[in-house]
Coordinates of C-alpha atoms and ligand atoms in Angstrom, one line a residue:
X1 CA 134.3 -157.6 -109.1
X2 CA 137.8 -156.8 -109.7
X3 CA 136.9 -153.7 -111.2
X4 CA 135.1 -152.6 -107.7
X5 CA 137.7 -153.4 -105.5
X6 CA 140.2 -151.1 -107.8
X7 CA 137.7 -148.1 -107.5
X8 CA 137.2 -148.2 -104.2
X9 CA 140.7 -148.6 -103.3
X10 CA 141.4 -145.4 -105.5
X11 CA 138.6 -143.4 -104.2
X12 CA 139.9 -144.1 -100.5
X13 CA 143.6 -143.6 -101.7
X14 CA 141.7 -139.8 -103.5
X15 CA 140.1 -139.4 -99.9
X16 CA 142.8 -139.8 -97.8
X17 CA 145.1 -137.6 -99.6
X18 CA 142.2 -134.9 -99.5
X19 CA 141.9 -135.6 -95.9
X20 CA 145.8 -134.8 -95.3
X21 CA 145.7 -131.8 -97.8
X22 CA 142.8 -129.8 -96.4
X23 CA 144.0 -130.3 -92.4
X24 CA 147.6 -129.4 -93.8
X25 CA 146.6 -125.9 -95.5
X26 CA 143.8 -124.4 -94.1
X27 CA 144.0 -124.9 -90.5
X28 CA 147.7 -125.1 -89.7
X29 CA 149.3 -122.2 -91.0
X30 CA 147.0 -119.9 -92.5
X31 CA 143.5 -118.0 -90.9
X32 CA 140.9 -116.3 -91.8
X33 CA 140.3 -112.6 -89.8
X34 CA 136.6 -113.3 -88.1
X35 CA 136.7 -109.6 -86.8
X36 CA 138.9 -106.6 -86.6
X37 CA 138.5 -103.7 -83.9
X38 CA 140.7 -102.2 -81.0
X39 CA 143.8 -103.3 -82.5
X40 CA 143.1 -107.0 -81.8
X41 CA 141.9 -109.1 -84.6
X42 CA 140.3 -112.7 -84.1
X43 CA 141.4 -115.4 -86.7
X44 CA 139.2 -118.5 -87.4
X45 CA 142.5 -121.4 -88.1
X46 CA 146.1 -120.8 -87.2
X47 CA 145.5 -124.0 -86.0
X48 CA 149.3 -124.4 -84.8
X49 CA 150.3 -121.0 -83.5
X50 CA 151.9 -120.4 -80.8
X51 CA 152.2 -117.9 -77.9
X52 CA 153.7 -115.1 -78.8
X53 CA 154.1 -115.9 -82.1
X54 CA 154.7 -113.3 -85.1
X55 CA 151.8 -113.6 -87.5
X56 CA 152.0 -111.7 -91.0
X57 CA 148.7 -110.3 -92.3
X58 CA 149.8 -107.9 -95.2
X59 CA 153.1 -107.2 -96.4
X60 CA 154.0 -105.0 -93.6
X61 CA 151.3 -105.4 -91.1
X62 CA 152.0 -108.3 -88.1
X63 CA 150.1 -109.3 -84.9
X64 CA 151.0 -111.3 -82.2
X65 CA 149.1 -114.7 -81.0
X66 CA 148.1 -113.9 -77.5
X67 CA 145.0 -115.6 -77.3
X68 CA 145.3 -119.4 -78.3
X69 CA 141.0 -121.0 -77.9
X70 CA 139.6 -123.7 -79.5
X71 CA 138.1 -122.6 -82.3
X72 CA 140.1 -119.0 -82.9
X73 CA 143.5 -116.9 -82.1
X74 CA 143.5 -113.5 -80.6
X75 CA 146.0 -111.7 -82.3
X76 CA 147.0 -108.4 -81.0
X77 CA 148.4 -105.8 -84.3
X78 CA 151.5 -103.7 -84.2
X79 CA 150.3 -101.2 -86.8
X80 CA 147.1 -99.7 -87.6
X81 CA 144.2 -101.9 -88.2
X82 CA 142.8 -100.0 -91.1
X83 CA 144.6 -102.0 -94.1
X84 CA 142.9 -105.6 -92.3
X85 CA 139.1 -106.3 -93.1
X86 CA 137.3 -109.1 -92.0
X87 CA 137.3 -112.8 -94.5
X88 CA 141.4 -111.6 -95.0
X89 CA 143.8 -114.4 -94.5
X90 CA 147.0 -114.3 -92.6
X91 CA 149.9 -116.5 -92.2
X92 CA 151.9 -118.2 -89.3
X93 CA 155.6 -117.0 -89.3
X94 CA 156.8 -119.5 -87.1
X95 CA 158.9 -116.8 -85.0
X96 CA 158.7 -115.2 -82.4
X97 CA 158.9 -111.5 -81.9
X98 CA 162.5 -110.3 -82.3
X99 CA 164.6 -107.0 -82.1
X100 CA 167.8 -105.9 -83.8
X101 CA 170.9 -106.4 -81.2
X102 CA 174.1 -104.9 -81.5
X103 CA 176.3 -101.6 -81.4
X104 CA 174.9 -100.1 -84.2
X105 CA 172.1 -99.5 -82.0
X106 CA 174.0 -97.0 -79.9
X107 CA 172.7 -93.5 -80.4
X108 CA 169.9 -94.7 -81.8
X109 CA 166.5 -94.0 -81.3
X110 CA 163.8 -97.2 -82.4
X111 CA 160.3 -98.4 -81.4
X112 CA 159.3 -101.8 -79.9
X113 CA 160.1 -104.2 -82.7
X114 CA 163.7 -102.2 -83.3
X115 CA 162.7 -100.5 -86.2
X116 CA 164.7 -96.9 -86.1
X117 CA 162.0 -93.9 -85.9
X118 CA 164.8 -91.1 -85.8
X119 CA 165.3 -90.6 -89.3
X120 CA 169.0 -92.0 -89.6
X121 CA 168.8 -94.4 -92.3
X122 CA 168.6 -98.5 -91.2
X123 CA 170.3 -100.1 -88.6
X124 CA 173.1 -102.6 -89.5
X125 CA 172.7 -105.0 -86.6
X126 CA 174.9 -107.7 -85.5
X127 CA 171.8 -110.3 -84.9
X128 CA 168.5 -110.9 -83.8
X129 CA 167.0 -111.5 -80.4
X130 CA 163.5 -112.5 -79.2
X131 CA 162.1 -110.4 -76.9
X132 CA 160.6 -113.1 -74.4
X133 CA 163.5 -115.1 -73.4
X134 CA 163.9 -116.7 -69.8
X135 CA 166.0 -114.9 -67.2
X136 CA 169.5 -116.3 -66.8
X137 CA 169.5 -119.7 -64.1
X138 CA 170.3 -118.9 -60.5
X139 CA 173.6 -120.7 -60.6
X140 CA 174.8 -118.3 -63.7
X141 CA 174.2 -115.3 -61.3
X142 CA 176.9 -113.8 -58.7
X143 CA 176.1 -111.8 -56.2
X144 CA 176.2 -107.7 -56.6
X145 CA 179.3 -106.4 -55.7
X146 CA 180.5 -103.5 -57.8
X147 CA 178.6 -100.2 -57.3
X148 CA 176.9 -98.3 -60.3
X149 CA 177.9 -94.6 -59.7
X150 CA 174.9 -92.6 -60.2
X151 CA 176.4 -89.2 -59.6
X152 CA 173.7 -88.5 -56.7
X153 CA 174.9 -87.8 -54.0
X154 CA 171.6 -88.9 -52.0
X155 CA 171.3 -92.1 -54.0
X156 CA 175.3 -93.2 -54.0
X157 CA 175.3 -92.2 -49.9
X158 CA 172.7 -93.7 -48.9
X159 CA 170.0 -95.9 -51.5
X160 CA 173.7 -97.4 -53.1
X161 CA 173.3 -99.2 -56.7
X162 CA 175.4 -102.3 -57.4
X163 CA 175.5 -103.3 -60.8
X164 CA 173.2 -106.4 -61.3
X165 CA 170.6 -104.0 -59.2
X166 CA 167.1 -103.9 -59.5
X167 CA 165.7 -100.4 -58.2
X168 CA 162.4 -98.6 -58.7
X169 CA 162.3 -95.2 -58.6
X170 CA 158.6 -94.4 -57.1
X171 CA 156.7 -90.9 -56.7
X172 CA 153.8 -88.4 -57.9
X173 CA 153.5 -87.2 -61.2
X174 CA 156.7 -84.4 -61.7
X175 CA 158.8 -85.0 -58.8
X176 CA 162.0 -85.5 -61.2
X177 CA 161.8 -89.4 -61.6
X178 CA 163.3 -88.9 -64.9
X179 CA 165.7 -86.3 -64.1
X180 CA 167.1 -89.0 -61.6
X181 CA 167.4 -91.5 -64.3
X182 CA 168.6 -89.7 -67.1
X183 CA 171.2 -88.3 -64.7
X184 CA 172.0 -91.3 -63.7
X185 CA 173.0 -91.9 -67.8
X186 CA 174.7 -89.3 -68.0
X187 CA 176.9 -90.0 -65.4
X188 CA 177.6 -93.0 -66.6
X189 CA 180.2 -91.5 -69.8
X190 CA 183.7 -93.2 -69.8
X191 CA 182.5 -95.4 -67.7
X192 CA 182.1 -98.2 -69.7
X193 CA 178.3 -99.0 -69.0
X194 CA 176.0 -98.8 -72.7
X195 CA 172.4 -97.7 -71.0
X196 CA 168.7 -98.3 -73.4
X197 CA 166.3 -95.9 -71.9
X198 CA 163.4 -97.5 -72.8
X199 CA 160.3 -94.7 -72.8
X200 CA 156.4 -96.0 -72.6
X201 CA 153.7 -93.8 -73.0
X202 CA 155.6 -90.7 -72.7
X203 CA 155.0 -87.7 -75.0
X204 CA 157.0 -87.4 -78.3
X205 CA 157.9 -83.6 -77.0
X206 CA 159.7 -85.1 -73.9
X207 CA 161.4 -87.9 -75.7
X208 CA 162.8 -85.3 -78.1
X209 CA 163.7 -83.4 -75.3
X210 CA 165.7 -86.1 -73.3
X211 CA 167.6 -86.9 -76.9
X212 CA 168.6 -83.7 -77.6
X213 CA 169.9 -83.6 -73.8
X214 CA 172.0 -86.6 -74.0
X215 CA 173.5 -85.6 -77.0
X216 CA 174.2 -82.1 -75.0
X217 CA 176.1 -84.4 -72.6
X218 CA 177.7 -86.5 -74.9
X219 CA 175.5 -89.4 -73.4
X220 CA 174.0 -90.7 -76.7
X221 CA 177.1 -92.0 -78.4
X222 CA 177.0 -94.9 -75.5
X223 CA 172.7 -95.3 -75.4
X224 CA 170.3 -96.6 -77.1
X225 CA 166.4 -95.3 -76.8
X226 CA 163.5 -97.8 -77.3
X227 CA 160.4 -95.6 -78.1
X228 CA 156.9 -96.8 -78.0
X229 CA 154.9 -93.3 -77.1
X230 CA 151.7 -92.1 -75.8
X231 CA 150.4 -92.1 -79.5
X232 CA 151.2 -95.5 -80.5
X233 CA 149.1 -99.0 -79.9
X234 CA 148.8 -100.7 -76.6
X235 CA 150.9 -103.4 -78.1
X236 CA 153.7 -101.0 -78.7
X237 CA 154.0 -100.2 -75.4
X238 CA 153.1 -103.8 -74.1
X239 CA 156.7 -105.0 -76.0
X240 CA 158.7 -102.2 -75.3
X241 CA 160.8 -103.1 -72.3
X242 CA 160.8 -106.8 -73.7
X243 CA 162.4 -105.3 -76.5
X244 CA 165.0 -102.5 -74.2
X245 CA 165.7 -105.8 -72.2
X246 CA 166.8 -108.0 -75.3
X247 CA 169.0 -105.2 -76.6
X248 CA 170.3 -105.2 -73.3
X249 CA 171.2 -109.0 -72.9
X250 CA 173.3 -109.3 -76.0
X251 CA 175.3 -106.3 -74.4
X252 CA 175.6 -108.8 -71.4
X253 CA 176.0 -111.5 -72.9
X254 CA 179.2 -109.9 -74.6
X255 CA 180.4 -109.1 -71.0
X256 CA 179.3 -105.6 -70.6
X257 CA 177.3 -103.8 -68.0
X258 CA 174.2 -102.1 -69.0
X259 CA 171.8 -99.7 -67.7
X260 CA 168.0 -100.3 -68.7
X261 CA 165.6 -97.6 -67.2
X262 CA 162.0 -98.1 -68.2
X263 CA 160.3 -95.1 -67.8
X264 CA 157.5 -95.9 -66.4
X265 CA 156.0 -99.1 -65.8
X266 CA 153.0 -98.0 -64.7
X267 CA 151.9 -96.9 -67.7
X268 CA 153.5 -100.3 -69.4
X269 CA 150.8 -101.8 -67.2
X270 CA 148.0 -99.8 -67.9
X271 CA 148.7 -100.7 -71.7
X272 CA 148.7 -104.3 -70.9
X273 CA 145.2 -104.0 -68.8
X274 CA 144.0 -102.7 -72.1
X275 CA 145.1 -105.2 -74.2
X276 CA 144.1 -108.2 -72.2
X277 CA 140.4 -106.5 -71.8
X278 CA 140.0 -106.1 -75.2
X279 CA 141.5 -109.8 -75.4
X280 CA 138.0 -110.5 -73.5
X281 CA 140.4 -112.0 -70.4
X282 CA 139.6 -111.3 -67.1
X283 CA 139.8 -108.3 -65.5
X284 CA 140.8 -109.0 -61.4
X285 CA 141.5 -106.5 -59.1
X286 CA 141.6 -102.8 -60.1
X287 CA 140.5 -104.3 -63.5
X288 CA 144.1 -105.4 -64.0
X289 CA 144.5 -109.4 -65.5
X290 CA 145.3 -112.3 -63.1
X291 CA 149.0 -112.7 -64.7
X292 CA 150.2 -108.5 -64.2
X293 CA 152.7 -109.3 -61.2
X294 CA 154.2 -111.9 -63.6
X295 CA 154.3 -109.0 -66.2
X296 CA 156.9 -107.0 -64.8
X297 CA 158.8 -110.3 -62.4
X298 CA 159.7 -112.0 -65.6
X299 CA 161.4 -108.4 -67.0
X300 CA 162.9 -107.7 -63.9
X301 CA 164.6 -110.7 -63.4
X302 CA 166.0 -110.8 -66.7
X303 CA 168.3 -107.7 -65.0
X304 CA 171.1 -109.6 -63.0
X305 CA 174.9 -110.2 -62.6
X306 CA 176.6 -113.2 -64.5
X307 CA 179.2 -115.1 -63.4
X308 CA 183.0 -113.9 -64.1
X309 CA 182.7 -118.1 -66.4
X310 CA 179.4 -116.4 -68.4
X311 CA 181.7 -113.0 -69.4
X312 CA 180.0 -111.2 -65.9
X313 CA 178.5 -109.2 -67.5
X314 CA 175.2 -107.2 -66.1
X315 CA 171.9 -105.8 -66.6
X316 CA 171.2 -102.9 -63.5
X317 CA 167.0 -101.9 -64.5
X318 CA 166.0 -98.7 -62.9
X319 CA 162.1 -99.5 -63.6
X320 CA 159.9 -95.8 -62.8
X321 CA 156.6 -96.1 -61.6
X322 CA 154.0 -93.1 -60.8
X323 CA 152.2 -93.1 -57.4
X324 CA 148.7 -91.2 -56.8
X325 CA 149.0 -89.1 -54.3
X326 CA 152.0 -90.7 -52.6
X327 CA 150.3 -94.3 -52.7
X328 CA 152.7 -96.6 -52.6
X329 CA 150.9 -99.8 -51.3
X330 CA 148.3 -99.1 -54.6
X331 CA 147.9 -102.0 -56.3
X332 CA 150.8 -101.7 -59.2
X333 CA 153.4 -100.1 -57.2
X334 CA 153.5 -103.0 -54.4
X335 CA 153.9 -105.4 -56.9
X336 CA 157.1 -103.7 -58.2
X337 CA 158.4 -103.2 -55.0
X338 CA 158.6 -106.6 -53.6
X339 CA 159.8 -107.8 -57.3
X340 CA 162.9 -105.1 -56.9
X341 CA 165.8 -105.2 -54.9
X342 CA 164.8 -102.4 -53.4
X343 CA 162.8 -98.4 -54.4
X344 CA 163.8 -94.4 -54.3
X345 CA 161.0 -92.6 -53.4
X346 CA 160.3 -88.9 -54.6
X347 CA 158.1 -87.0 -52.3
X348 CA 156.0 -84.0 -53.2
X349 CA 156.5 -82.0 -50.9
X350 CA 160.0 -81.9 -50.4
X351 CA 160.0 -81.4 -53.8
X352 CA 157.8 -78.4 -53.2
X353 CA 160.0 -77.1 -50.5
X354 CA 162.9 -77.1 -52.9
X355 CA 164.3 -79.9 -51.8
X356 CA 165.9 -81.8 -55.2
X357 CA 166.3 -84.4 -56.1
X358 CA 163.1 -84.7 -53.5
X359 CA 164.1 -88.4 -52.1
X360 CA 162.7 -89.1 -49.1
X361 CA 165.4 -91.3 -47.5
X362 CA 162.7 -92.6 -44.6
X363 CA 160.7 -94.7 -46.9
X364 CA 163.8 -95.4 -49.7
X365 CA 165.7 -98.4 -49.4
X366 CA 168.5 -100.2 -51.2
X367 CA 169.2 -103.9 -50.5
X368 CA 171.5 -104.9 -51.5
X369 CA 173.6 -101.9 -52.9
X370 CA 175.3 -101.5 -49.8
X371 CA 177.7 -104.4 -50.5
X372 CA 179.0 -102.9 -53.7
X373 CA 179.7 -99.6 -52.0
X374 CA 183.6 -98.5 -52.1
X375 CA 184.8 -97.6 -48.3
X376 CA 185.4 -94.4 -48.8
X377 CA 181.5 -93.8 -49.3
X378 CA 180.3 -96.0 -47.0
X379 CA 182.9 -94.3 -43.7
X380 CA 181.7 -90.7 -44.7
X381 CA 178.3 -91.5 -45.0
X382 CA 177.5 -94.4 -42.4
X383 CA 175.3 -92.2 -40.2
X384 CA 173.9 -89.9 -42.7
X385 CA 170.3 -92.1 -42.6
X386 CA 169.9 -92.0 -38.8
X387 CA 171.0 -88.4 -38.3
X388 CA 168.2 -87.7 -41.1
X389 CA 165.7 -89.2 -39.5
X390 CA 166.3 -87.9 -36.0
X391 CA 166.3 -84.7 -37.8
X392 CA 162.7 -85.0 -39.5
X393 CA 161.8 -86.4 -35.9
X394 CA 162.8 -83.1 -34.2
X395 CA 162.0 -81.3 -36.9
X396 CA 158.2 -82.0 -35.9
X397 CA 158.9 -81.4 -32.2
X398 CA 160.4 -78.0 -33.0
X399 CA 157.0 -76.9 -34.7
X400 CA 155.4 -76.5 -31.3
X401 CA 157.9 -73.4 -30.7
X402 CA 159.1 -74.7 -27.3
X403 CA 162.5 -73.6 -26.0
X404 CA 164.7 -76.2 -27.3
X405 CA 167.8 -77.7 -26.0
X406 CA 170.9 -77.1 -27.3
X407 CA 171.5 -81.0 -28.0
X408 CA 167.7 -80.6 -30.6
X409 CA 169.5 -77.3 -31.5
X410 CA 172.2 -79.4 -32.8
X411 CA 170.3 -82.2 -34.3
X412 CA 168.3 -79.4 -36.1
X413 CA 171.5 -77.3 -37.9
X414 CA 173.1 -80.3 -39.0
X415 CA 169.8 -82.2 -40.0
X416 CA 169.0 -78.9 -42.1
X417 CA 172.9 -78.7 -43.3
X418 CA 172.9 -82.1 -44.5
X419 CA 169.3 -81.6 -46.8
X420 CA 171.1 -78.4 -47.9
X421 CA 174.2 -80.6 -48.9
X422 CA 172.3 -83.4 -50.4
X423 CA 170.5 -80.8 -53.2
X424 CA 171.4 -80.9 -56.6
X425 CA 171.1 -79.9 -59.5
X426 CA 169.7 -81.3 -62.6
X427 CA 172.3 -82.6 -65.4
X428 CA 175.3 -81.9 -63.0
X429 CA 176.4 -85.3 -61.5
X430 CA 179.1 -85.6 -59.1
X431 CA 182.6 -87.7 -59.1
X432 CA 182.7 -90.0 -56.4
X433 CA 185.4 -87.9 -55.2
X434 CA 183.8 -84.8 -55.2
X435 CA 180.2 -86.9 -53.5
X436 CA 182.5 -88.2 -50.5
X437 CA 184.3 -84.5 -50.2
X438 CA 181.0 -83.1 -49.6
X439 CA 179.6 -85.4 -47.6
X440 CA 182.6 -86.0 -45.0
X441 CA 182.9 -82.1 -44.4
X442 CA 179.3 -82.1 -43.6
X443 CA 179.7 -85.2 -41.8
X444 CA 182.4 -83.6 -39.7
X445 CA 179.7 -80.5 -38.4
X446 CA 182.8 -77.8 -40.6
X447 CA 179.8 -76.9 -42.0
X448 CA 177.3 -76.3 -39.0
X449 CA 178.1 -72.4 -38.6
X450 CA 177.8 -71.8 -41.9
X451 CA 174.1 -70.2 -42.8
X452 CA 172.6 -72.7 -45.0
X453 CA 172.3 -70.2 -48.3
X454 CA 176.1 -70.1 -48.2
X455 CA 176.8 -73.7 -48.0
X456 CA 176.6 -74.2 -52.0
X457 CA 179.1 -71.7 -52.2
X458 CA 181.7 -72.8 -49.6
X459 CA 181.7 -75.8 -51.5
X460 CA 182.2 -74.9 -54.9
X461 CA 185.5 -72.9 -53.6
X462 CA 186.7 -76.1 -51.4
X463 CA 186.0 -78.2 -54.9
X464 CA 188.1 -75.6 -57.0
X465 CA 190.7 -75.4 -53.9
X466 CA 190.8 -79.2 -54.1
X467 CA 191.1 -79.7 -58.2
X468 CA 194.4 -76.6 -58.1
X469 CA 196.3 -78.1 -55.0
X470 CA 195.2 -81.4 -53.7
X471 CA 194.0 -83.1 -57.2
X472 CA 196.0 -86.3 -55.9
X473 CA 193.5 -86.4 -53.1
X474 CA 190.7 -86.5 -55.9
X475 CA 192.4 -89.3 -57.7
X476 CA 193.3 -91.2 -55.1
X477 CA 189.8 -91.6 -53.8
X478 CA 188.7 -92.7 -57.2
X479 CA 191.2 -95.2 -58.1
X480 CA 191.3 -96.2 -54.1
X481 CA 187.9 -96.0 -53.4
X482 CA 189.2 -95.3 -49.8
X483 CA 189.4 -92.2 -47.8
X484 CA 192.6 -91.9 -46.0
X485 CA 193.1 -90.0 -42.5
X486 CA 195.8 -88.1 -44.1
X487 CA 193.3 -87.4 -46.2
X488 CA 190.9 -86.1 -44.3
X489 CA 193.4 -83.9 -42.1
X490 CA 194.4 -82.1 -45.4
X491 CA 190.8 -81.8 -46.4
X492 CA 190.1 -80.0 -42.9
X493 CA 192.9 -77.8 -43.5
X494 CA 191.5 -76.8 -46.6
X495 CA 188.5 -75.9 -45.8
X496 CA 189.6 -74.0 -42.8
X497 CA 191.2 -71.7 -45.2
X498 CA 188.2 -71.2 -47.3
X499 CA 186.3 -70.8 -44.6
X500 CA 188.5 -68.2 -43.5
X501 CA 189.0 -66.5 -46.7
X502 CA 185.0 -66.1 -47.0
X503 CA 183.9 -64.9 -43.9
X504 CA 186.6 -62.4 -44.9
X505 CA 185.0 -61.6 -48.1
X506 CA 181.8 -61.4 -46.4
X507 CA 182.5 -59.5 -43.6
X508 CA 183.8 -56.7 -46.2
Ligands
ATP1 P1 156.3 -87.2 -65.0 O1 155.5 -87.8 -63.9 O2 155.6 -86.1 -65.7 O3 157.1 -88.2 -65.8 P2 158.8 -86.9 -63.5 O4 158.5 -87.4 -62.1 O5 159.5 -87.8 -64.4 O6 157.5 -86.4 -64.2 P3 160.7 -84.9 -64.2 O7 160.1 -84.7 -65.6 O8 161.9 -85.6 -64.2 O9 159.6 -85.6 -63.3 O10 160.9 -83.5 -63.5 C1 159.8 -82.6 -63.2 C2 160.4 -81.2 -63.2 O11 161.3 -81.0 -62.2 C3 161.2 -80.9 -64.5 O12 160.8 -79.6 -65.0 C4 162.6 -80.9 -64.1 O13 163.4 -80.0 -64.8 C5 162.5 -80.5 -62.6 N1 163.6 -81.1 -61.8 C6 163.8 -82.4 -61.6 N2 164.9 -82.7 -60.9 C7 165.4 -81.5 -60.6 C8 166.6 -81.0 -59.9 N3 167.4 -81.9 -59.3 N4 166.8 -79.7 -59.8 C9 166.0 -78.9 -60.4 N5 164.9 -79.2 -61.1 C10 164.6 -80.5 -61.2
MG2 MG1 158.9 -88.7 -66.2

């Protein structure tokens, strides 16, 4: 009898242990691939993944847990899916995603996970950061109030950037949405602002291309590029701007501002649409998943100002998206605009007519940019938006061929002086001094008998004219940020002379 009582008590003791063994190994931490195809493998176990977690199938091939059912994980891969067959087993990491942080990323060039792709050896990072993180609190934030020169003169008169800034730049297919943005880096040298461009689905050709231009500009020694091209997996390109924005928030963190442009996220959409279908979720309107507006609100709002206590640092995000045929109220694109603080759009057909950059400044807007503007831009270019549109209102008038008054006369020279002034080339941003001398002697109608093919000209000379006698002018607007009426006197002087001393030249 005694004898009984022992067995059983060791055989329950034996089971138990079993019991605690088995649950603890096989379904916890460890899975079994059920099926493999599309990038996404299915995994019987992983019992207590989590979202988002990083989970190791071969030395160096990981997936992420994005699908979390009852009896299996969808996990999406980051590499190709040839090395995985089904019956493998993988492991929990029990981390999340994370990228490299740090200045050694600066004038680097790295995919979505942070790993370098430009051939320079590794990256000695100061850290590591996850790439989902929440957005900083409401109460951490301050408001805008320091602009973000872009060097435009369109976008700094009249869509304004503050640093903290949330702006899409919207248009067709090759209307220069890049060129804005990588302008916009470039200007940003001695400045003091680090910038990520953060490139999805774009081809390796262009990337190469926009490298070897910053380095032209001396622009790369202060960015960092986050990669994940048109030939790499729809995960890639899902995690990229996660990955731009982390980089980015250790910069702010630090107290530093930083310039994210993510270029485009239409594409970053179109990638996550694939994913999730693959993922078996489902597909909603335009075949996109229920959660895509909370795709791109929970990147965009990690972009803000802290407060001066948190370092104040910034993140400004210039996010890209590509319209069809000037659609802006398609599906993606409205989403991004109400989530921004406000959108530059490119329009074909000014961009047809010559007119670049091609920004349409009837449907761009900048909300809250204004605020951060220095006086000097805002006096000189207060009515440049009205006198615009009164122009392009005219403008259709005077295609009937009516006689027109001599008040439309007006409207029309200066309307077609001011698009003539507000062109500009590609790579060459302007000073805010030089953008405000521009724009105030236009402004002032100096420029109104001047035929429009000159106008490039006249200004060149008043800039060199400017830089030889009145460079305290130039500095003074920069370190004032205002525009004196001394200023402007002197200004009207010197243009009078240039004017004078061309139509000399000309007349010879
Ligand atoms: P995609 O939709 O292919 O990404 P995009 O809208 O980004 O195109 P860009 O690649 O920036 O457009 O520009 C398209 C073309 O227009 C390029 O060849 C570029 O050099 C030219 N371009 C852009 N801006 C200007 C400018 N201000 N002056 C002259 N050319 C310009
Ligand atoms: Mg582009």
């Amino acid at each position: 009898m005694a004898d009984n009582i022992k067995l059983n008590s060791i055989s329950d003791l034996v089971q138990r242990e079993i019991e605690k063994y088995t649950h603890h190994v096989e379904t916890e931490d460890i899975g079994q691939v059920v099926s493999v195809g599309d990038g996404i493998a299915t995994v019987y176990g992983l019992d207590g993944a989590m979202y988002g977690e990083l989970i190791q199938f071969s030395d160096d091939v990981y997936g992420m847990a994005m699908n979390l059912e009852q009896n299996s994980v969808g996990c999406v891969l980051f590499s190709d899916e040839n090395g995985i067959r089904e019956g493998d087993v993988c492991h929990r990491t029990r981390r999340v995603v994370s990228v490299p942080v740090g200045d050694a990323l600066l004038g680097r060039v790295v995919d979505a996970l942070g790993h370098p792709i430009d051939g320079r050896g590794p990256i000695a990072s100061e850290g590591e950061r996850p790439v989902e993180m929440p957005a900083p609190a409401i109460m951490d934030r301050q408001p805008v109030n320091e602009p973000l020169q872009t060097g435009i003169k369109a976008i700094d008169a009249m869509i304004p950037i503050g640093k903290g800034q949330r702006e899409l730049i919207i248009g067709d297919r090759q209307t220069g949405k890049t060129a804005l943005a990588i302008d916009t880096i470039i200007n940003q040298r001695g400045k003091d602002v680090y910038c990520i461009y953060c490139a999805i689905g774009q081809k390796n050709s262009s990337i190469a291309q926009i490298v070897d231009k910053l380095k032209q500009h001396d622009a790369l020694k202060y960015t960092c590029i986050v990669d994940a091209s048109a030939s790499e997996p729809a995960p890639m390109l899902y995690m990229a701007p996660y990955a731009a924005v982390s980089i980015a928030e250790h910069w702010m963190r630090q107290g530093r501002d930083v310039l994210v442009v993510y270029d485009d996220l239409s594409k970053h959409a179109v990638a996550y649409r694939t994913l999730s279908l693959l993922l078996k979720r489902a597909p909603g309107r335009e075949a996109y998943p229920g959660d895509i507006f909370y795709l791109h609100s929970r990147l965009l709002e990690r972009s803000c100002r802290l407060k001066d206590e948190l370092g104040g640092g910034s993140i400004t995000a210039l996010p890209i998206a590509e319209t069809q045929a000037g659609d802006i109220s398609a599906y993606i694109p409205t989403n991004l605009i109400s989530i921004t603080d406000g959108q530059i759009f490119l329009n074909t057909d000014l961009f047809n007519q010559g007119q670049r950059p091609a920004i349409d400044s009837g449907l761009s807007v900048s909300r809250v940019g204004s605020a951060a503007q220095t006086k000097a831009v805002k006096s000189v270019s207060a009515n440049l938006r009205m006198e615009l549109a009164s122009y392009r209102e005219m403008l259709d008038f005077a295609r009937f061929g009516s006689d027109l008054d001599p008040a439309t006369k007006r409207i029309l020279t200066h309307g077609a002086v001011l698009m003539e002034v507000l062109k500009q080339k590609q790579y060459m941003p302007f000073s805010q001094a030089q953008e405000v001398l521009d724009i105030y002697v236009a402004q002032s109608g100096q420029l109104d008998d001047v035929a429009p093919a000159d106008i490039h000209r006249y200004l060149k000379v008043l800039d060199g004219v400017m830089d030889a006698h009145h460079a305290d002018i130039y500095a003074a607007i920069e370190q004032t940020g205002q525009l004196t009426d001394e200023e402007r006197h002197t200004i009207d002087q010197a243009f009078a002379t240039v004017k004078e001393t061309l139509a000399r030249e000309g007349a010879k």
